[in-house]
């Protein structure tokens, strides 16, 4: 299946994408992770990458033309053929129609769009406590999902990192950007009868069970 996960910062998109990938073998494509990987390749001559880091650190969106170009290139990789979980794209109207164009050119479509809703007040604690593995991308939280050994990834032993944009100040901007630029794309998916809204405020496992239930219902509907 090709799944799109939508939701505000900290809604749990990455957490759920990791679980879906593990269970079903669909490839998780996070545009945020993709950009952070690119930023990690920064060299003095790559001034455009430096600009990209500054935009992300401020919590603003990368320009559509650049984002579309990067995603188009990424989607060429064979790993996405068996199904994908798109996390963080689209975030603007332009990205919505560019994604549709990209998929239809490959004779593909989205099978499900899951919107994870979350109380903005609960998000700050999630964001400030988030840690992630730069090597295998496993996600943690200092209190709700701590690693067995402090600061070290359970899966590959790499030192965990905190994202540069995970500060209270940047989160306020990211939430505002979500409300102003991304929330307006939701009616498009509601109209297409593709969208399932799931509360992301319950435990990770409860949210995962709800997503699985929604995906089973979609598969069943397709068969009838
Ligand atoms: P991106 O990396 O996509 O960040 P985001 O949208 O702000 O979302 P987050 O990754 O913060 O939240 P999440 O929903 O994945 O939450 P998670 O599962 O980790 O984008 C970063 C930046 O890149 C953007 O600001 C922009 O600059 C740029 N960018 C990316 N895509 C772009 C695009 N298409 N166009 C333009 N620019 C783009 O969970 C968070 C924490 O909560 C974790 O610690 C987790 O353990 C915990 N948690 C998760 N679920 C639960 C639960 N149910 N209960 C308790 N704790 C939970
Ligand atoms: Mg994420």
Coordinates of N, CA and C and ligand atoms in Angstrom, one line a residue:
X1 N 0.8 -1.2 0.0 CA 0.0 0.0 0.0 C 0.9 1.2 0.0
X2 N 0.3 2.3 -0.5 CA 1.0 3.6 -0.5 C 0.2 4.5 0.5
X3 N 0.8 4.9 1.6 CA 0.1 5.6 2.7 C 0.7 7.0 2.8
X4 N -0.2 7.9 3.1 CA 0.3 9.3 3.4 C -0.1 9.6 4.9
X5 N 0.9 9.9 5.7 CA 0.7 10.3 7.1 C 0.7 11.8 7.2
X6 N -0.4 12.4 7.7 CA -0.4 13.9 7.9 C -0.6 14.2 9.4
X7 N -0.1 15.4 9.8 CA -0.3 15.8 11.2 C 0.7 16.8 11.5
X8 N 0.3 17.6 12.6 CA 1.1 18.7 13.0 C 2.5 18.1 13.6
X9 N 3.5 19.0 13.8 CA 4.7 18.6 14.4 C 4.4 17.8 15.7
X10 N 5.1 16.7 15.9 CA 4.9 16.0 17.2 C 3.7 15.1 17.2
X11 N 2.9 15.1 16.1 CA 1.6 14.3 16.1 C 1.9 12.8 16.2
X12 N 3.1 12.4 15.8 CA 3.5 11.0 15.9 C 3.7 10.3 14.5
X13 N 3.8 11.1 13.5 CA 4.0 10.6 12.1 C 5.2 9.7 12.0
X14 N 6.3 10.1 12.4 CA 7.5 9.3 12.3 C 7.4 8.0 13.2
X15 N 6.9 8.2 14.4 CA 6.8 7.0 15.3 C 5.9 5.9 14.6
X16 N 4.8 6.4 14.0 CA 3.9 5.4 13.4 C 4.4 4.8 12.1
X17 N 5.1 5.7 11.4 CA 5.7 5.3 10.1 C 6.8 4.2 10.3
X18 N 7.5 4.3 11.4 CA 8.6 3.3 11.8 C 7.9 2.0 12.0
X19 N 6.7 2.0 12.8 CA 6.0 0.8 13.1 C 5.4 0.1 11.8
X20 N 4.9 1.0 11.0 CA 4.2 0.4 9.8 C 5.3 -0.2 8.8
X21 N 6.4 0.5 8.8 CA 7.5 -0.1 8.0 C 8.0 -1.4 8.5
X22 N 8.1 -1.5 9.8 CA 8.6 -2.8 10.4 C 7.5 -3.9 10.2
X23 N 6.3 -3.6 10.3 CA 5.3 -4.6 10.2 C 5.0 -5.0 8.8
X24 N 4.9 -4.0 7.8 CA 4.5 -4.4 6.5 C 5.6 -4.3 5.4
X25 N 6.7 -3.8 5.8 CA 7.8 -3.7 4.8 C 7.7 -2.6 3.8
X26 N 6.7 -1.7 3.9 CA 6.6 -0.5 3.1 C 7.7 0.4 3.5
X27 N 8.2 1.2 2.5 CA 9.4 2.0 2.8 C 8.9 3.4 3.4
X28 N 9.5 3.8 4.5 CA 9.2 5.0 5.1 C 10.0 6.2 4.5
X29 N 9.3 7.1 4.0 CA 9.9 8.3 3.3 C 9.6 9.5 4.1
X30 N 10.5 10.0 4.9 CA 10.3 11.3 5.7 C 11.0 12.4 5.0
X31 N 10.3 13.4 4.5 CA 11.1 14.5 3.9 C 11.9 15.3 4.9
X32 N 11.5 15.3 6.1 CA 12.3 16.0 7.2 C 13.6 15.2 7.3
X33 N 13.6 13.9 7.4 CA 14.8 13.1 7.6 C 15.7 13.2 6.3
X34 N 15.0 13.3 5.2 CA 15.8 13.4 3.9 C 16.6 14.7 3.9
X35 N 15.9 15.8 4.4 CA 16.6 17.1 4.4 C 17.7 17.1 5.5
X36 N 17.4 16.5 6.6 CA 18.5 16.5 7.7 C 19.7 15.7 7.2
X37 N 19.4 14.6 6.4 CA 20.6 13.8 5.8 C 21.4 14.7 4.9
X38 N 20.7 15.5 4.1 CA 21.3 16.4 3.1 C 22.2 17.4 3.9
X39 N 21.6 18.0 5.0 CA 22.2 19.0 5.8 C 23.5 18.4 6.4
X40 N 23.5 17.2 6.7 CA 24.7 16.5 7.3 C 25.8 16.4 6.3
X41 N 25.5 16.6 5.0 CA 26.6 16.5 4.0 C 27.1 17.9 3.7
X42 N 26.9 18.8 4.6 CA 27.3 20.2 4.4 C 28.8 20.4 4.2
X43 N 29.2 21.1 3.2 CA 30.6 21.5 3.0 C 30.6 23.0 2.7
X44 N 31.7 23.7 2.9 CA 31.7 25.2 2.8 C 31.2 25.6 1.4
X45 N 31.5 24.8 0.4 CA 31.0 25.3 -1.0 C 29.5 25.1 -1.2
X46 N 28.9 24.3 -0.3 CA 27.5 24.1 -0.5 C 26.6 25.1 0.2
X47 N 26.7 26.4 -0.3 CA 26.0 27.5 0.4 C 24.5 27.2 0.4
X48 N 23.9 26.6 -0.6 CA 22.5 26.4 -0.7 C 22.0 25.4 0.5
X49 N 22.9 24.5 0.8 CA 22.6 23.6 1.9 C 22.6 24.3 3.3
X50 N 23.5 25.3 3.4 CA 23.5 26.1 4.6 C 22.2 26.9 4.7
X51 N 21.7 27.4 3.6 CA 20.4 28.1 3.6 C 19.3 27.2 4.0
X52 N 19.4 26.0 3.5 CA 18.3 25.0 3.8 C 18.3 24.7 5.4
X53 N 19.5 24.6 5.9 CA 19.6 24.3 7.4 C 19.0 25.5 8.2
X54 N 19.2 26.7 7.7 CA 18.7 27.9 8.4 C 17.2 27.9 8.3
X55 N 16.6 27.6 7.2 CA 15.2 27.5 7.0 C 14.6 26.5 8.0
X56 N 15.2 25.3 8.1 CA 14.6 24.3 9.0 C 14.8 24.7 10.4
X57 N 15.9 25.3 10.8 CA 16.1 25.7 12.2 C 15.1 26.7 12.6
X58 N 14.6 27.5 11.6 CA 13.6 28.5 12.0 C 12.2 28.0 11.9
X59 N 12.1 26.7 11.4 CA 10.7 26.1 11.4 C 9.9 26.5 10.2
X60 N 10.6 27.1 9.2 CA 9.8 27.5 8.0 C 9.9 26.4 7.0
X61 N 9.1 26.5 5.9 CA 9.2 25.4 4.9 C 10.2 25.7 3.8
X62 N 10.8 24.6 3.3 CA 11.7 24.7 2.2 C 10.9 25.0 0.9
X63 N 11.4 25.9 0.0 CA 10.6 26.2 -1.2 C 10.1 25.0 -1.9
X64 N 8.9 25.1 -2.4 CA 8.2 24.0 -3.1 C 9.1 23.4 -4.3
X65 N 9.6 24.3 -5.1 CA 10.4 23.8 -6.3 C 11.5 22.8 -5.9
X66 N 12.2 23.2 -4.8 CA 13.3 22.4 -4.3 C 12.8 21.1 -3.7
X67 N 11.7 21.2 -2.9 CA 11.2 20.0 -2.2 C 10.7 19.0 -3.2
X68 N 10.0 19.5 -4.3 CA 9.4 18.7 -5.3 C 10.5 18.0 -6.1
X69 N 11.6 18.7 -6.4 CA 12.7 18.1 -7.1 C 13.4 17.0 -6.3
X70 N 13.6 17.3 -5.0 CA 14.2 16.3 -4.1 C 13.3 15.0 -4.0
X71 N 12.0 15.2 -3.9 CA 11.1 14.1 -3.7 C 11.1 13.2 -5.0
X72 N 11.0 13.9 -6.1 CA 10.9 13.3 -7.4 C 12.1 12.3 -7.5
X73 N 13.3 12.9 -7.2 CA 14.5 12.1 -7.3 C 14.5 10.9 -6.4
X74 N 14.0 11.1 -5.1 CA 14.0 10.1 -4.1 C 13.1 8.9 -4.6
X75 N 11.9 9.3 -5.1 CA 10.9 8.3 -5.4 C 11.3 7.4 -6.6
X76 N 12.4 7.8 -7.3 CA 12.9 6.9 -8.3 C 13.5 5.6 -7.8
X77 N 13.9 5.6 -6.5 CA 14.6 4.5 -5.9 C 13.7 3.3 -5.9
X78 N 14.2 2.1 -6.3 CA 13.4 0.9 -6.3 C 12.7 0.5 -5.0
X79 N 13.3 0.9 -3.9 CA 12.7 0.5 -2.6 C 11.3 0.9 -2.4
X80 N 10.8 2.0 -3.1 CA 9.5 2.5 -2.9 C 8.4 1.7 -3.8
X81 N 8.9 0.8 -4.6 CA 8.0 0.0 -5.5 C 7.1 -0.9 -4.7
X82 N 7.5 -1.4 -3.6 CA 6.7 -2.4 -2.8 C 5.7 -1.6 -1.9
X83 N 5.6 -0.3 -2.0 CA 4.7 0.4 -1.1 C 5.6 1.4 -0.3
X84 N 4.9 2.6 0.0 CA 5.6 3.6 0.8 C 4.8 4.2 1.8
X85 N 5.4 4.8 2.8 CA 4.7 5.6 3.8 C 5.3 7.0 3.7
X86 N 4.5 7.9 3.2 CA 5.0 9.3 3.0 C 4.7 10.1 4.3
X87 N 5.8 10.7 4.8 CA 5.7 11.4 6.1 C 6.3 12.8 5.9
X88 N 5.5 13.8 5.9 CA 6.0 15.2 5.8 C 5.8 15.9 4.4
X89 N 5.2 15.2 3.5 CA 5.0 15.7 2.1 C 3.7 15.1 1.7
X90 N 2.8 15.9 1.2 CA 2.8 17.3 0.9 C 2.5 18.2 2.1
X91 N 2.9 19.4 2.0 CA 2.7 20.4 3.0 C 2.1 21.7 2.5
X92 N 1.9 21.8 1.2 CA 1.3 23.0 0.6 C 0.4 22.5 -0.6
X93 N -0.4 23.4 -1.1 CA -1.3 23.1 -2.2 C -0.4 22.7 -3.4
X94 N 0.6 23.4 -3.7 CA 1.5 23.1 -4.8 C 2.1 21.7 -4.7
X95 N 2.5 21.3 -3.5 CA 3.0 20.0 -3.3 C 2.0 18.9 -3.5
X96 N 0.7 19.2 -3.1 CA -0.4 18.3 -3.3 C -0.5 17.9 -4.8
X97 N -0.6 18.9 -5.7 CA -0.8 18.6 -7.1 C 0.4 18.0 -7.7
X98 N 1.6 18.5 -7.2 CA 2.9 17.9 -7.8 C 3.0 16.4 -7.4
X99 N 2.5 16.1 -6.2 CA 2.6 14.7 -5.8 C 1.7 13.8 -6.7
X100 N 0.5 14.4 -6.9 CA -0.5 13.6 -7.8 C 0.1 13.4 -9.2
X101 N 0.8 14.5 -9.7 CA 1.4 14.4 -11.0 C 2.5 13.3 -11.0
X102 N 3.3 13.4 -10.0 CA 4.4 12.4 -9.9 C 3.9 11.0 -9.8
X103 N 2.9 10.7 -9.0 CA 2.4 9.4 -8.9 C 1.7 8.9 -10.1
X104 N 0.9 9.8 -10.7 CA 0.2 9.3 -11.9 C 1.1 9.0 -13.1
X105 N 2.2 9.7 -13.1 CA 3.2 9.4 -14.2 C 3.8 8.1 -14.0
X106 N 3.8 7.6 -12.7 CA 4.4 6.3 -12.4 C 3.3 5.2 -12.3
X107 N 2.0 5.7 -12.7 CA 0.9 4.8 -12.6 C 0.6 4.3 -11.2
X108 N 0.8 5.2 -10.3 CA 0.6 4.9 -8.8 C -0.4 5.8 -8.2
X109 N -0.9 5.4 -7.0 CA -1.8 6.3 -6.3 C -1.7 6.1 -4.8
X110 N -2.3 7.0 -4.1 CA -2.3 6.8 -2.6 C -3.5 5.9 -2.3
X111 N -3.2 5.0 -1.4 CA -4.3 4.1 -1.0 C -5.0 4.6 0.2
X112 N -4.3 5.3 1.1 CA -4.9 5.8 2.3 C -4.2 7.1 2.8
X113 N -4.9 8.0 3.3 CA -4.3 9.2 4.0 C -4.8 9.2 5.4
X114 N -3.8 9.2 6.3 CA -4.1 9.1 7.7 C -3.7 10.5 8.4
X115 N -4.7 11.1 9.0 CA -4.4 12.4 9.7 C -4.3 12.1 11.2
X116 N -3.2 12.3 11.8 CA -3.0 12.2 13.2 C -3.3 13.5 13.9
X117 N -4.3 13.6 14.7 CA -4.6 14.8 15.4 C -4.0 14.8 16.8
X118 N -3.6 16.0 17.3 CA -2.9 16.0 18.6 C -3.2 17.4 19.2
X119 N -3.3 17.4 20.5 CA -3.5 18.6 21.2 C -2.2 19.4 21.2
X120 N -2.2 20.6 20.7 CA -1.0 21.4 20.6 C -0.3 21.6 21.9
X121 N -1.0 21.6 23.0 CA -0.4 21.8 24.3 C 0.5 20.6 24.7
X122 N 0.1 19.4 24.2 CA 0.8 18.2 24.5 C 2.1 18.0 23.7
X123 N 2.1 18.8 22.6 CA 3.2 18.6 21.7 C 4.6 19.0 22.2
X124 N 4.6 20.1 23.0 CA 5.9 20.6 23.5 C 6.7 19.6 24.3
X125 N 6.0 18.9 25.2 CA 6.7 17.9 26.0 C 7.2 16.8 25.1
X126 N 6.4 16.4 24.0 CA 6.9 15.4 23.1 C 8.1 15.8 22.4
X127 N 8.1 17.1 21.9 CA 9.2 17.6 21.1 C 10.5 17.7 21.9
X128 N 10.3 18.3 23.1 CA 11.5 18.6 23.9 C 12.2 17.3 24.4
X129 N 11.4 16.2 24.5 CA 11.9 14.9 25.0 C 12.4 14.0 23.9
X130 N 12.1 14.4 22.7 CA 12.4 13.5 21.5 C 14.0 13.4 21.3
X131 N 14.4 12.1 21.1 CA 15.8 11.9 20.7 C 15.7 10.9 19.6
X132 N 16.6 10.9 18.6 CA 16.6 9.9 17.5 C 17.9 9.5 17.2
X133 N 17.9 8.3 16.5 CA 19.2 7.7 16.1 C 19.6 8.2 14.7
X134 N 20.7 8.9 14.5 CA 21.1 9.4 13.2 C 21.4 8.3 12.2
X135 N 21.7 7.1 12.8 CA 22.1 6.0 11.9 C 20.9 5.2 11.4
X136 N 20.2 4.6 12.3 CA 19.1 3.7 11.9 C 17.7 4.4 12.0
X137 N 17.6 5.6 12.4 CA 16.4 6.4 12.5 C 15.4 6.0 13.6
X138 N 15.8 5.1 14.5 CA 14.9 4.7 15.5 C 14.6 6.0 16.4
X139 N 13.3 6.1 16.8 CA 12.9 7.2 17.6 C 12.7 6.9 19.0
X140 N 13.0 7.9 19.9 CA 12.8 7.7 21.4 C 12.2 8.9 22.0
X141 N 11.8 8.8 23.3 CA 11.4 9.9 24.1 C 12.0 9.7 25.5
X142 N 12.6 10.8 26.0 CA 13.2 10.6 27.3 C 12.4 10.0 28.4
X143 N 11.1 10.4 28.4 CA 10.2 9.8 29.5 C 9.3 8.7 29.0
X144 N 8.7 8.9 27.8 CA 7.6 7.9 27.3 C 8.2 6.7 26.6
X145 N 9.4 6.9 26.0 CA 10.0 5.8 25.2 C 11.5 5.9 25.3
X146 N 12.0 5.7 26.6 CA 13.5 5.9 26.7 C 14.3 4.7 26.2
X147 N 15.5 5.0 25.8 CA 16.4 3.9 25.4 C 16.8 3.1 26.6
X148 N 17.3 1.8 26.4 CA 17.7 1.0 27.6 C 18.9 1.7 28.3
X149 N 19.8 2.1 27.4 CA 21.0 2.8 28.0 C 21.0 4.3 27.6
X150 N 21.1 5.1 28.6 CA 20.9 6.6 28.4 C 21.8 7.1 27.2
X151 N 21.1 7.8 26.3 CA 21.8 8.4 25.2 C 22.3 7.5 24.0
X152 N 21.9 6.2 24.1 CA 22.4 5.3 23.1 C 21.3 4.5 22.5
X153 N 21.3 4.3 21.2 CA 20.3 3.6 20.4 C 20.3 2.1 20.8
X154 N 19.1 1.6 21.2 CA 19.0 0.2 21.5 C 19.3 -0.7 20.3
X155 N 19.0 -0.2 19.1 CA 19.1 -1.1 18.0 C 20.5 -1.2 17.4
X156 N 21.2 0.0 17.4 CA 22.5 -0.1 16.7 C 23.7 0.5 17.5
X157 N 23.4 1.0 18.7 CA 24.4 1.4 19.6 C 25.0 2.8 19.3
X158 N 24.4 3.5 18.4 CA 24.9 4.9 18.0 C 24.4 5.9 19.0
X159 N 25.2 7.0 19.2 CA 24.7 8.0 20.2 C 23.5 8.7 19.6
X160 N 22.5 8.9 20.5 CA 21.3 9.5 20.1 C 21.5 11.1 19.9
X161 N 20.6 11.7 19.1 CA 20.8 13.1 18.9 C 19.4 13.8 19.1
X162 N 19.5 15.1 19.4 CA 18.3 15.9 19.5 C 18.3 16.9 18.3
X163 N 17.1 17.0 17.7 CA 17.0 17.9 16.5 C 17.2 19.3 16.8
X164 N 17.8 20.1 15.9 CA 18.1 21.5 16.1 C 16.8 22.3 16.2
X165 N 15.7 21.8 15.5 CA 14.5 22.5 15.5 C 13.5 22.1 16.6
X166 N 14.0 21.3 17.5 CA 13.1 20.8 18.6 C 13.3 21.7 19.9
X167 N 13.0 23.0 19.7 CA 13.0 24.0 20.8 C 11.6 24.6 20.9
X168 N 11.3 25.2 22.0 CA 9.9 25.7 22.2 C 9.7 26.8 21.2
X169 N 10.7 27.7 20.9 CA 10.5 28.8 20.0 C 10.2 28.3 18.6
X170 N 11.0 27.4 18.1 CA 10.8 26.9 16.8 C 9.5 26.1 16.6
X171 N 9.2 25.4 17.7 CA 7.9 24.6 17.7 C 6.7 25.5 17.4
X172 N 6.8 26.7 18.1 CA 5.6 27.7 17.9 C 5.5 28.0 16.5
X173 N 6.7 28.3 15.8 CA 6.6 28.6 14.4 C 6.2 27.4 13.5
X174 N 6.7 26.2 13.9 CA 6.3 25.1 13.1 C 4.8 24.8 13.2
X175 N 4.2 25.0 14.4 CA 2.8 24.8 14.5 C 2.0 25.8 13.7
X176 N 2.5 27.1 13.7 CA 1.8 28.1 13.0 C 1.9 27.8 11.5
X177 N 3.1 27.4 11.0 CA 3.2 27.0 9.6 C 2.3 25.9 9.2
X178 N 2.1 24.9 10.2 CA 1.2 23.8 9.9 C -0.2 24.4 9.7
X179 N -0.7 25.3 10.7 CA -2.0 25.8 10.6 C -2.3 26.6 9.3
X180 N -1.3 27.4 9.0 CA -1.5 28.4 7.8 C -1.2 27.7 6.5
X181 N -0.2 26.9 6.4 CA 0.2 26.4 5.0 C -0.2 25.0 4.8
X182 N -0.3 24.1 5.8 CA -0.6 22.7 5.6 C -2.0 22.3 5.9
X183 N -2.6 22.9 6.9 CA -4.0 22.5 7.2 C -5.0 22.8 6.0
X184 N -4.7 23.8 5.2 CA -5.6 24.0 4.1 C -5.6 22.9 3.0
X185 N -4.7 22.0 3.1 CA -4.7 20.9 2.1 C -5.6 19.8 2.5
X186 N -6.0 19.8 3.8 CA -6.8 18.6 4.3 C -8.1 18.5 3.6
X187 N -8.9 19.6 3.3 CA -10.2 19.4 2.6 C -10.0 18.6 1.3
X188 N -8.9 18.8 0.6 CA -8.6 18.1 -0.7 C -8.8 16.6 -0.5
X189 N -8.1 16.1 0.6 CA -8.2 14.6 0.9 C -9.5 14.2 1.4
X190 N -10.1 15.1 2.2 CA -11.5 14.7 2.7 C -12.5 14.6 1.5
X191 N -12.4 15.5 0.6 CA -13.3 15.4 -0.6 C -13.1 14.1 -1.4
X192 N -11.8 13.7 -1.5 CA -11.5 12.5 -2.2 C -11.9 11.2 -1.5
X193 N -12.5 11.4 -0.3 CA -12.9 10.2 0.6 C -11.7 9.3 0.9
X194 N -10.5 9.9 1.0 CA -9.3 9.1 1.2 C -8.9 9.2 2.7
X195 N -9.3 10.3 3.3 CA -8.8 10.7 4.7 C -9.4 10.0 5.8
X196 N -8.6 9.4 6.7 CA -9.1 8.9 8.0 C -8.4 9.7 9.1
X197 N -9.2 10.2 10.0 CA -8.7 11.0 11.1 C -8.6 10.1 12.3
X198 N -7.4 10.1 12.9 CA -7.2 9.3 14.1 C -6.5 10.2 15.2
X199 N -7.0 10.0 16.4 CA -6.5 10.8 17.5 C -5.1 10.3 17.8
X200 N -4.1 11.2 17.8 CA -2.7 10.8 18.1 C -2.4 11.0 19.6
X201 N -3.4 11.2 20.4 CA -3.1 11.6 21.8 C -3.0 10.3 22.7
X202 N -3.5 9.2 22.2 CA -3.4 8.0 23.0 C -2.0 7.4 22.9
X203 N -1.8 6.2 23.5 CA -0.5 5.6 23.6 C 0.0 5.2 22.1
X204 N 1.3 5.1 21.9 CA 1.8 4.8 20.6 C 1.1 3.5 20.1
X205 N 1.0 2.5 21.0 CA 0.4 1.2 20.5 C -1.1 1.3 20.2
X206 N -1.8 2.2 21.0 CA -3.2 2.4 20.7 C -3.4 3.1 19.4
X207 N -2.6 4.1 19.1 CA -2.7 4.8 17.8 C -2.3 3.8 16.7
X208 N -1.3 3.0 16.9 CA -0.9 2.1 15.8 C -2.1 1.1 15.5
X209 N -2.8 0.6 16.6 CA -3.9 -0.3 16.4 C -5.0 0.4 15.6
X210 N -5.3 1.6 15.9 CA -6.3 2.4 15.1 C -5.9 2.5 13.7
X211 N -4.6 2.8 13.4 CA -4.2 2.9 12.0 C -4.4 1.6 11.3
X212 N -4.0 0.5 11.9 CA -4.1 -0.8 11.4 C -5.6 -1.2 11.1
X213 N -6.5 -0.8 12.0 CA -7.9 -1.0 11.8 C -8.4 -0.3 10.6
X214 N -8.0 1.0 10.4 CA -8.4 1.8 9.3 C -7.9 1.2 8.0
X215 N -6.6 0.7 8.0 CA -6.1 0.1 6.8 C -6.8 -1.1 6.4
X216 N -7.1 -1.9 7.4 CA -7.9 -3.2 7.1 C -9.2 -2.8 6.5
X217 N -9.9 -1.8 7.0 CA -11.2 -1.4 6.4 C -11.0 -0.9 5.0
X218 N -10.0 -0.2 4.7 CA -9.8 0.3 3.3 C -9.5 -0.9 2.4
X219 N -8.7 -1.9 2.9 CA -8.4 -3.1 2.0 C -9.7 -3.8 1.7
X220 N -10.6 -4.0 2.8 CA -11.8 -4.7 2.7 C -12.8 -4.0 1.7
X221 N -12.8 -2.7 1.8 CA -13.7 -1.9 0.9 C -13.3 -2.1 -0.6
X222 N -11.9 -2.1 -0.7 CA -11.4 -2.3 -2.1 C -11.8 -3.6 -2.8
X223 N -11.9 -4.6 -1.9 CA -12.2 -6.0 -2.4 C -13.7 -6.1 -2.8
X224 N -14.6 -5.3 -2.1 CA -16.0 -5.4 -2.4 C -16.5 -4.6 -3.6
Ligands
LIG1 P1 9.7 17.1 9.8 O1 10.9 16.3 10.2 O2 8.7 16.4 9.0 O3 9.0 17.6 11.2 P2 7.5 17.9 11.6 O4 6.5 17.9 10.6 O5 7.6 19.1 12.4 O6 7.1 16.7 12.5 P3 8.0 16.0 13.6 O7 9.0 15.1 13.0 O8 8.4 17.0 14.6 O9 6.8 15.1 14.3 P4 6.3 13.7 14.1 O10 4.8 13.8 13.8 O11 7.1 12.9 13.1 O12 6.4 13.1 15.6 P5 7.3 11.9 16.1 O13 6.7 10.6 15.7 O14 8.7 12.1 15.9 O15 10.1 18.4 9.1 C1 11.1 19.2 9.7 C2 11.4 20.4 8.8 O16 11.8 20.0 7.5 C3 10.2 21.4 8.5 O17 10.0 22.3 9.6 C4 10.6 22.0 7.2 O18 11.5 23.1 7.4 C5 11.3 20.9 6.5 N1 10.4 20.1 5.6 C6 10.1 18.8 5.7 N2 9.2 18.4 4.8 C7 9.0 19.5 4.0 C8 8.1 19.8 2.9 N3 7.3 18.8 2.4 N4 8.1 21.0 2.4 C9 8.9 22.0 2.9 N5 9.7 21.9 4.0 C10 9.7 20.6 4.5 O19 7.0 12.1 17.7 C11 7.5 13.1 18.4 C12 7.8 12.7 19.9 O20 6.6 12.3 20.5 C13 8.8 11.5 19.9 O21 9.7 11.6 20.9 C14 7.9 10.3 20.2 O22 8.5 9.3 20.9 C15 6.7 10.9 21.0 N6 5.5 10.3 20.7 C16 5.0 9.9 19.4 N7 3.8 9.4 19.5 C17 3.4 9.4 20.9 C18 2.3 9.0 21.6 N8 1.2 8.4 21.0 N9 2.3 9.2 23.0 C19 3.4 9.7 23.6 N10 4.5 10.1 22.9 C20 4.5 10.0 21.6
LIG2 MG1 8.9 13.3 12.0

